[in-house]
JSON list of C-alpha atoms in Angstrom, two decimals:
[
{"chain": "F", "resi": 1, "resn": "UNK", "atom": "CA", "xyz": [0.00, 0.00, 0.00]},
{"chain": "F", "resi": 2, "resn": "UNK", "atom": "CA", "xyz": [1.95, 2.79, -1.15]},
{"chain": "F", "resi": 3, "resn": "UNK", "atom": "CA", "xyz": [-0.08, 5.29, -0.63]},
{"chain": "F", "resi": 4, "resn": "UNK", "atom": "CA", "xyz": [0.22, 4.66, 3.34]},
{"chain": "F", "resi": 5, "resn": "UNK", "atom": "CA", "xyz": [3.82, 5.35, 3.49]},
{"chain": "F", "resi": 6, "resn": "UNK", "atom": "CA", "xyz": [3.60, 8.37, 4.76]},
{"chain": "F", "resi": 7, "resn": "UNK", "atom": "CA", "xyz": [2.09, 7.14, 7.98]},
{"chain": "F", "resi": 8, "resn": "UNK", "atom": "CA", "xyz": [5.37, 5.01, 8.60]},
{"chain": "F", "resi": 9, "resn": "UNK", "atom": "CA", "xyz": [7.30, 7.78, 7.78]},
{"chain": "F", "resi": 10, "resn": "UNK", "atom": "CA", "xyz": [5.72, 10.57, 9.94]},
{"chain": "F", "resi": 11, "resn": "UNK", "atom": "CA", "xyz": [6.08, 7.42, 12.73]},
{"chain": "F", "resi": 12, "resn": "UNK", "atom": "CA", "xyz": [10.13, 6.87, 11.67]},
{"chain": "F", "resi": 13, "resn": "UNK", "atom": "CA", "xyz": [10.75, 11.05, 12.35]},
{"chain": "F", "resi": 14, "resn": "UNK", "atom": "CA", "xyz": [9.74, 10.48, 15.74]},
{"chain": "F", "resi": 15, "resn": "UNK", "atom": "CA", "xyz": [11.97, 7.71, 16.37]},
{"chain": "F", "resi": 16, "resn": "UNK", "atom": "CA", "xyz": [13.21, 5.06, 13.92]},
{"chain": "F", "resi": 17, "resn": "UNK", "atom": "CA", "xyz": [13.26, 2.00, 16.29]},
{"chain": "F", "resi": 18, "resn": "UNK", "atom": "CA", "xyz": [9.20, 2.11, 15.68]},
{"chain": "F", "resi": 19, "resn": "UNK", "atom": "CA", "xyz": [9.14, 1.33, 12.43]},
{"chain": "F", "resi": 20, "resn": "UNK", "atom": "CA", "xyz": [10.48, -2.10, 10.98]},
{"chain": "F", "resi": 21, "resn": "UNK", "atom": "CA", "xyz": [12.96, -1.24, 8.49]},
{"chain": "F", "resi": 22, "resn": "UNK", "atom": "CA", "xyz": [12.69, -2.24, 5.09]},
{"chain": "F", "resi": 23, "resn": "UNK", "atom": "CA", "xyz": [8.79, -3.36, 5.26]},
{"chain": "F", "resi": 24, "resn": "UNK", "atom": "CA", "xyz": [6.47, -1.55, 3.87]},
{"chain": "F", "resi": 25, "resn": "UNK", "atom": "CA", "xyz": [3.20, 0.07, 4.43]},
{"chain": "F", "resi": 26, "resn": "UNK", "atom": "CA", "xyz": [0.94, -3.04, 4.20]},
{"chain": "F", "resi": 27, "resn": "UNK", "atom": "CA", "xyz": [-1.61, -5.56, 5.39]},
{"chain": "F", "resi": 28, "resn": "UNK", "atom": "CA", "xyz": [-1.27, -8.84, 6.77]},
{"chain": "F", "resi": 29, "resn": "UNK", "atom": "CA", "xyz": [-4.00, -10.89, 5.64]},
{"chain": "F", "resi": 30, "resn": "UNK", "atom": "CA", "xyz": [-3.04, -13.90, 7.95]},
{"chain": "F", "resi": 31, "resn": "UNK", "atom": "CA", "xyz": [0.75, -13.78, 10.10]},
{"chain": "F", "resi": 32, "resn": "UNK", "atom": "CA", "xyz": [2.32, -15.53, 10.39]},
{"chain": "F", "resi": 33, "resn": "UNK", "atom": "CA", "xyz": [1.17, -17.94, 7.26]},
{"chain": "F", "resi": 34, "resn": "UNK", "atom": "CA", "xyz": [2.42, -21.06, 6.71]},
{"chain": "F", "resi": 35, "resn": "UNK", "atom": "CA", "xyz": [6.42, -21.94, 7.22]},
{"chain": "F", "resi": 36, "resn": "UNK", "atom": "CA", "xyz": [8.03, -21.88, 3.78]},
{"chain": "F", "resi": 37, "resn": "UNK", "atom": "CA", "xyz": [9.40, -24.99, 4.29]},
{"chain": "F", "resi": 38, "resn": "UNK", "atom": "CA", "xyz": [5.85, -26.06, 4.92]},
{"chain": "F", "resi": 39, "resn": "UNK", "atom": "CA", "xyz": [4.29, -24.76, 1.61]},
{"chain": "F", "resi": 40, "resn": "UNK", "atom": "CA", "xyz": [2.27, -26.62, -0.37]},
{"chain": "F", "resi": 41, "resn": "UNK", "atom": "CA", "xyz": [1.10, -26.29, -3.77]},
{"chain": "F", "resi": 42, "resn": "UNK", "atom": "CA", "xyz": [-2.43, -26.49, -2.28]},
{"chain": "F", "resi": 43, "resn": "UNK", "atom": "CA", "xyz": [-1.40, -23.52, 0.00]},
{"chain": "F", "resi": 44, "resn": "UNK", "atom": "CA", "xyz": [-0.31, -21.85, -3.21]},
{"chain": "F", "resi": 45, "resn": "UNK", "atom": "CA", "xyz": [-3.42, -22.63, -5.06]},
{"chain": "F", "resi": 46, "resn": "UNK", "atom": "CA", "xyz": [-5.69, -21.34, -2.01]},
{"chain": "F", "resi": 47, "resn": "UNK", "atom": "CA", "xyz": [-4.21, -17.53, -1.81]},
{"chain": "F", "resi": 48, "resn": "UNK", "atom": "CA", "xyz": [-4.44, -17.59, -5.73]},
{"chain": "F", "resi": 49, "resn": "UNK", "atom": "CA", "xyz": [-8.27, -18.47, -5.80]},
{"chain": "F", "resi": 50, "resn": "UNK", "atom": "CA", "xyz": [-9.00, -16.42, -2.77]},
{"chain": "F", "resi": 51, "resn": "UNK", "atom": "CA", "xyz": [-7.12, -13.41, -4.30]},
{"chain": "F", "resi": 52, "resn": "UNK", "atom": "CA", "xyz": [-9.16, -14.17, -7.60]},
{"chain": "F", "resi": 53, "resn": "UNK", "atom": "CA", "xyz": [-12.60, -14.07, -5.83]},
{"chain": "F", "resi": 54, "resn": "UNK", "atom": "CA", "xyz": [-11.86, -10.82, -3.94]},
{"chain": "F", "resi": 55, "resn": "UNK", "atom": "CA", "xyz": [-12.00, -7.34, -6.23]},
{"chain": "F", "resi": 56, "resn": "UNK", "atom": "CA", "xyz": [-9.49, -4.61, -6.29]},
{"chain": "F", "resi": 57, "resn": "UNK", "atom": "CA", "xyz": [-10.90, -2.40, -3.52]},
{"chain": "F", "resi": 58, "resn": "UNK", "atom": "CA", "xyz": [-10.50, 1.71, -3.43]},
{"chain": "F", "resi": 59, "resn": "UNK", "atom": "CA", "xyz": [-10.23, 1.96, 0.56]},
{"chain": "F", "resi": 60, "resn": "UNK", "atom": "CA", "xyz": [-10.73, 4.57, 3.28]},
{"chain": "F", "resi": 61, "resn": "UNK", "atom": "CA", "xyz": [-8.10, 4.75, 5.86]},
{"chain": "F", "resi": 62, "resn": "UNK", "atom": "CA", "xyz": [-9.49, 7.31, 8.79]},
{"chain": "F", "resi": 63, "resn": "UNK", "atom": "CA", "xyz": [-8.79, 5.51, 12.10]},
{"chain": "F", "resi": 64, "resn": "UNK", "atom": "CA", "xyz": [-6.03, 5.40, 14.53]},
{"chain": "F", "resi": 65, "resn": "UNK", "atom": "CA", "xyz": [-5.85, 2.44, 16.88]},
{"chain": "F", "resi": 66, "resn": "UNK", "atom": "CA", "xyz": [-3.48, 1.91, 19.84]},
{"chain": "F", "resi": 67, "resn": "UNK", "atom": "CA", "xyz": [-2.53, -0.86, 22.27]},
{"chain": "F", "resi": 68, "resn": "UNK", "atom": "CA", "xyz": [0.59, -2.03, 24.19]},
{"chain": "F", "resi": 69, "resn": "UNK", "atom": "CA", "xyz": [2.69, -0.12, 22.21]},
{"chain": "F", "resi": 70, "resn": "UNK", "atom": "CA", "xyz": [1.47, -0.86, 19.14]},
{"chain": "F", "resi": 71, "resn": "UNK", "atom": "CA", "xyz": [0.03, 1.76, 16.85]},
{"chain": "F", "resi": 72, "resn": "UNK", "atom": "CA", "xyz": [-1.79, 0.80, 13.54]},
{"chain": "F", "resi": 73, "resn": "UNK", "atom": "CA", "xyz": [-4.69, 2.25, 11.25]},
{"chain": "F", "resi": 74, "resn": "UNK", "atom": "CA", "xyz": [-7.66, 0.23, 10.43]},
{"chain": "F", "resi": 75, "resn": "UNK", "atom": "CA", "xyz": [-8.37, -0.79, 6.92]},
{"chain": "F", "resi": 76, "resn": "UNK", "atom": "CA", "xyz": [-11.82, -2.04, 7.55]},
{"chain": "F", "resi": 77, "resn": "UNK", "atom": "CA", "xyz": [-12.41, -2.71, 3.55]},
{"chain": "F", "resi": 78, "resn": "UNK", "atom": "CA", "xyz": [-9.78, -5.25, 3.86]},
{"chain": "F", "resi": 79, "resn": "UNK", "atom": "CA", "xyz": [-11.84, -7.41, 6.30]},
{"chain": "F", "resi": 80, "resn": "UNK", "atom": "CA", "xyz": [-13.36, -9.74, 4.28]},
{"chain": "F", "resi": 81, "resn": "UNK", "atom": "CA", "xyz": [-10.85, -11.12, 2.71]},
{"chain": "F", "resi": 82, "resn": "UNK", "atom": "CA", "xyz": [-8.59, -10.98, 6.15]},
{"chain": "F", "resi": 83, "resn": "UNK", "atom": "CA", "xyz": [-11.87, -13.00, 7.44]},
{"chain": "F", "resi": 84, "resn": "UNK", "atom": "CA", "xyz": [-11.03, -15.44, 4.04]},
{"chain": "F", "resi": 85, "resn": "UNK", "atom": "CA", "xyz": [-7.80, -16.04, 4.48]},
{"chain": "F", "resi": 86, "resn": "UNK", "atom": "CA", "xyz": [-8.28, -16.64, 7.98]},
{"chain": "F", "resi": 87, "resn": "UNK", "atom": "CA", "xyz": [-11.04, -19.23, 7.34]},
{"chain": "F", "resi": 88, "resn": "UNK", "atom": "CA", "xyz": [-8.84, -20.81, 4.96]},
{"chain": "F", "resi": 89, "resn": "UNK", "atom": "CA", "xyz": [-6.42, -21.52, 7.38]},
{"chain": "F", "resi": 90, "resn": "UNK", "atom": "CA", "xyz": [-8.35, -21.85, 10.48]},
{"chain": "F", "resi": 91, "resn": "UNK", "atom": "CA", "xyz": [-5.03, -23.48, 12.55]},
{"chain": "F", "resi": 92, "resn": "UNK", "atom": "CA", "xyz": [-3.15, -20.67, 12.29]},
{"chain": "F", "resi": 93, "resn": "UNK", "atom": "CA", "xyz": [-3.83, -18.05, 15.00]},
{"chain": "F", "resi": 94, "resn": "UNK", "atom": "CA", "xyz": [-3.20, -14.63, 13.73]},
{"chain": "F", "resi": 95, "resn": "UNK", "atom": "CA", "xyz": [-0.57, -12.82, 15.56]},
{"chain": "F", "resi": 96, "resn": "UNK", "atom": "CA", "xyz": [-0.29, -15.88, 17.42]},
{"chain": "F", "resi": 97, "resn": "UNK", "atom": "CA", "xyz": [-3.03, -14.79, 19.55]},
{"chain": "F", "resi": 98, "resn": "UNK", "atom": "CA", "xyz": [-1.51, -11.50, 20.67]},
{"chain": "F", "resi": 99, "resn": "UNK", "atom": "CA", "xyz": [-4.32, -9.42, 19.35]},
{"chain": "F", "resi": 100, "resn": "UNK", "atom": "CA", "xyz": [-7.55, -11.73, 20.12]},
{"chain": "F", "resi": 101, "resn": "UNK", "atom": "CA", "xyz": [-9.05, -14.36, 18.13]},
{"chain": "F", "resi": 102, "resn": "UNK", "atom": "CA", "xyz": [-10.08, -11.61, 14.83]},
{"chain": "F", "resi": 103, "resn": "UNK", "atom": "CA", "xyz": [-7.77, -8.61, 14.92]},
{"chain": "F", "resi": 104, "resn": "UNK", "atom": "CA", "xyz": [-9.12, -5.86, 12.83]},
{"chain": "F", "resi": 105, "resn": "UNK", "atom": "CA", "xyz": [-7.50, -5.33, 9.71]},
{"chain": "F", "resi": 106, "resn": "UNK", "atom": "CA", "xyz": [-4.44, -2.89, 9.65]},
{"chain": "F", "resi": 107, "resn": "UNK", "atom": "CA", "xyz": [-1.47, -1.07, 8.67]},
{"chain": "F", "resi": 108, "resn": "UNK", "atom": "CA", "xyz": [0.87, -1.55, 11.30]},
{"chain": "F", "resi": 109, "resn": "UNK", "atom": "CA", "xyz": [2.47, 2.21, 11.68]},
{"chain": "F", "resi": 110, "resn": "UNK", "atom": "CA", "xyz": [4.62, 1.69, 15.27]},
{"chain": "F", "resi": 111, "resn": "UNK", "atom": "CA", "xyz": [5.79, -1.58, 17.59]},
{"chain": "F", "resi": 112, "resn": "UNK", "atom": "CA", "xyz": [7.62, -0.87, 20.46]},
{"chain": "F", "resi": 113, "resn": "UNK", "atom": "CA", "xyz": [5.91, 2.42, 21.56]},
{"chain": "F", "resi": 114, "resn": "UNK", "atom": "CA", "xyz": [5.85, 1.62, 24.96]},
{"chain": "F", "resi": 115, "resn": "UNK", "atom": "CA", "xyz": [6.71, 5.06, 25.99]},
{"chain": "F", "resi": 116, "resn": "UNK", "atom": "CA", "xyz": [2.89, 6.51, 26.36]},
{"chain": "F", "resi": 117, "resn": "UNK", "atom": "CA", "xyz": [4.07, 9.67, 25.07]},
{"chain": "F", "resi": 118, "resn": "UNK", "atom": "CA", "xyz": [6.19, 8.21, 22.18]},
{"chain": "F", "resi": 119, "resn": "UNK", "atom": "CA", "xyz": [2.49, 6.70, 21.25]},
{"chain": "F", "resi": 120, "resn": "UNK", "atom": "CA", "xyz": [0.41, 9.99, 21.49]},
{"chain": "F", "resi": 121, "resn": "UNK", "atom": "CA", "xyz": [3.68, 11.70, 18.94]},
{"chain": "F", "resi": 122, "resn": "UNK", "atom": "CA", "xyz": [2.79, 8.88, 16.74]},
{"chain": "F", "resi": 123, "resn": "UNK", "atom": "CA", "xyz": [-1.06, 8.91, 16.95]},
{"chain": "F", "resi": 124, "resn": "UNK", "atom": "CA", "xyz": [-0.60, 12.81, 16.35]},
{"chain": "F", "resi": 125, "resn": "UNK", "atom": "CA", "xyz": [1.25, 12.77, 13.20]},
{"chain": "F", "resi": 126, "resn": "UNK", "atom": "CA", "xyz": [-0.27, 9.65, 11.58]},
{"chain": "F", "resi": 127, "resn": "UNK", "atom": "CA", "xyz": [-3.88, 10.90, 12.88]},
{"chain": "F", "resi": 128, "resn": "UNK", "atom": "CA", "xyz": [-2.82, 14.56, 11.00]},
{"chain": "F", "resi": 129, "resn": "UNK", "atom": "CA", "xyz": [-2.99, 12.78, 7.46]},
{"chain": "F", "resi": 130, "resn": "UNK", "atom": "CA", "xyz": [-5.95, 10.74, 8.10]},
{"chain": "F", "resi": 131, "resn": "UNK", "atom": "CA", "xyz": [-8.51, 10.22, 6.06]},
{"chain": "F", "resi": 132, "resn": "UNK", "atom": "CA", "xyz": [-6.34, 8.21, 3.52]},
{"chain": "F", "resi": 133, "resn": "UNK", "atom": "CA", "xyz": [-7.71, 7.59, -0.08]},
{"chain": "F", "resi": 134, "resn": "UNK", "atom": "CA", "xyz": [-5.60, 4.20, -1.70]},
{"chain": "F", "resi": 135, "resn": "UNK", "atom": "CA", "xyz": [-6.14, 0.62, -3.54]},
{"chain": "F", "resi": 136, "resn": "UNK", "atom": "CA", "xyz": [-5.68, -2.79, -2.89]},
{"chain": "F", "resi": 137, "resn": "UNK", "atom": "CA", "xyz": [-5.25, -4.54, -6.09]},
{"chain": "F", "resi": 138, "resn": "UNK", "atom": "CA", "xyz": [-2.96, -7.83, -5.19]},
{"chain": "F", "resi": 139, "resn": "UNK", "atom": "CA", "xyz": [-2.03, -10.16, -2.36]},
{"chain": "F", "resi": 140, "resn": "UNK", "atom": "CA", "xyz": [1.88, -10.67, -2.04]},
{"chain": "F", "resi": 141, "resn": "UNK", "atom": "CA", "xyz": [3.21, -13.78, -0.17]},
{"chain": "F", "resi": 142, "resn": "UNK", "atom": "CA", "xyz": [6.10, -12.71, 1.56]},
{"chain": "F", "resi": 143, "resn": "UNK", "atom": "CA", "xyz": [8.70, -14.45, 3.36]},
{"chain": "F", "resi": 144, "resn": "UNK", "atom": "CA", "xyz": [11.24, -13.55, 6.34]},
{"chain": "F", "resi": 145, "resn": "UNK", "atom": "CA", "xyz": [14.98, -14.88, 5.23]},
{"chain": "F", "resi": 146, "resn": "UNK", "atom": "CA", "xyz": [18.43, -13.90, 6.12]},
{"chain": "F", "resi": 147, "resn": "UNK", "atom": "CA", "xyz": [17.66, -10.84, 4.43]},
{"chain": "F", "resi": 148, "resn": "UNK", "atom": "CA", "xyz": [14.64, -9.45, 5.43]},
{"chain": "F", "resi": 149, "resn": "UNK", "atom": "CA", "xyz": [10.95, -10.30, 4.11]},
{"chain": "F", "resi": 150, "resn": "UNK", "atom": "CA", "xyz": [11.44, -10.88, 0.47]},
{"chain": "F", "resi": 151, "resn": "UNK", "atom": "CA", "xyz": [8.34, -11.58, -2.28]},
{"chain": "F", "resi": 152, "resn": "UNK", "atom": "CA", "xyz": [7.54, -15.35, -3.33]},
{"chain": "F", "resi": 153, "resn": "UNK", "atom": "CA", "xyz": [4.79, -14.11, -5.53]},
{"chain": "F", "resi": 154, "resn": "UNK", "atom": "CA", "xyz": [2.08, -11.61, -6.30]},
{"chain": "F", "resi": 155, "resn": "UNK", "atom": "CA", "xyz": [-1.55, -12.38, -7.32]},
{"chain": "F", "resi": 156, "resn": "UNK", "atom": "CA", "xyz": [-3.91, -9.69, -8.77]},
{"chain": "F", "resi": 157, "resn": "UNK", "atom": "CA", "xyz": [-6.68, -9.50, -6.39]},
{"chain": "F", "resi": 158, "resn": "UNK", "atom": "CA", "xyz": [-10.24, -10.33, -8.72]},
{"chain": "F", "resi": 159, "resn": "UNK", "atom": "CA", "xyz": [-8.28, -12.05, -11.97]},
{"chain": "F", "resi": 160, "resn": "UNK", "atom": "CA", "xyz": [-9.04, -15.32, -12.07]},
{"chain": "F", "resi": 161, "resn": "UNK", "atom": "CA", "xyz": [-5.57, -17.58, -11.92]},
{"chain": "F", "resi": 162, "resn": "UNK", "atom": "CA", "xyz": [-4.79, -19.03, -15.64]},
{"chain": "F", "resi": 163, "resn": "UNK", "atom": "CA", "xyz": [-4.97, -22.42, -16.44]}
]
């Protein structure tokens, strides 16, 4: 979501340690997914049809939420298919459980804002370019390597998958 950038970037002038370095602005449709060393084909088959039966979706970011340190804005237009995924993997517990049984769908902006008013600077800035106009048009499965998260694939969200 590049047009949410901004939010991790009014979040990284306030202090840098809040904002996971080289990760973008995005949403997590279901973390942690499945081990890579795990993936199946079927696995690979399931985000491509779910990503084919969900539309490109203009979205409406407007609301700042904040807990233990953690400050994100909701992407409610995202929940269904968060709800999808989640469904289609029903073992995996999102977050591993930190955030409830159905966190609400999110940009993370800040982790590790512990400081209360490190969390208000953030809520501030990020909450001064709120509402947020931008598109979801694919699904990336990402991995975490040596390097950092790096792209296994991208799937156009509402284009059926080829034959």
């Amino acid at each position: 979501m590049p047009d949410a950038a901004p939010l991790l970037e009014a979040a990284w002038r306030i202090d840098p340690a809040l904002v996971r370095r080289g990760v973008p602005a995005h949403v997590s449709l279901l973390y942690p997914f499945v081990p890579e060393t795990a993936l199946t084909d079927q696995d690979k088959k399931g985000v491509r049809s779910l990503a084919a039966s969900f539309p490109a979706a203009d979205l409406l970011l407007e609301e700042v939420v904040t807990a233990s340190g953690f400050v994100s804005v909701t992407v409610p237009g995202l929940q269904p298919i968060v709800d999808a995924f989640r469904a289609q993997w029903p073992k995996l517990r999102p977050y591993r459980g930190r955030f409830g049984a159905r966190p609400a769908a999110h940009v993370t902006v800040a982790m590790g804002a512990d400081n209360p008013t490190a969390a208000a600077h953030v809520r501030a800035a990020i909450g001064s370019l709120l509402p947020l106009h931008t598109r979801a048009a694919a699904v990336q499965l990402v991995v975490l390597t040596e390097e950092g998260w790096q792209p296994r694939f991208t799937v156009p969200l509402g284009v059926p998958d080829g034959p």
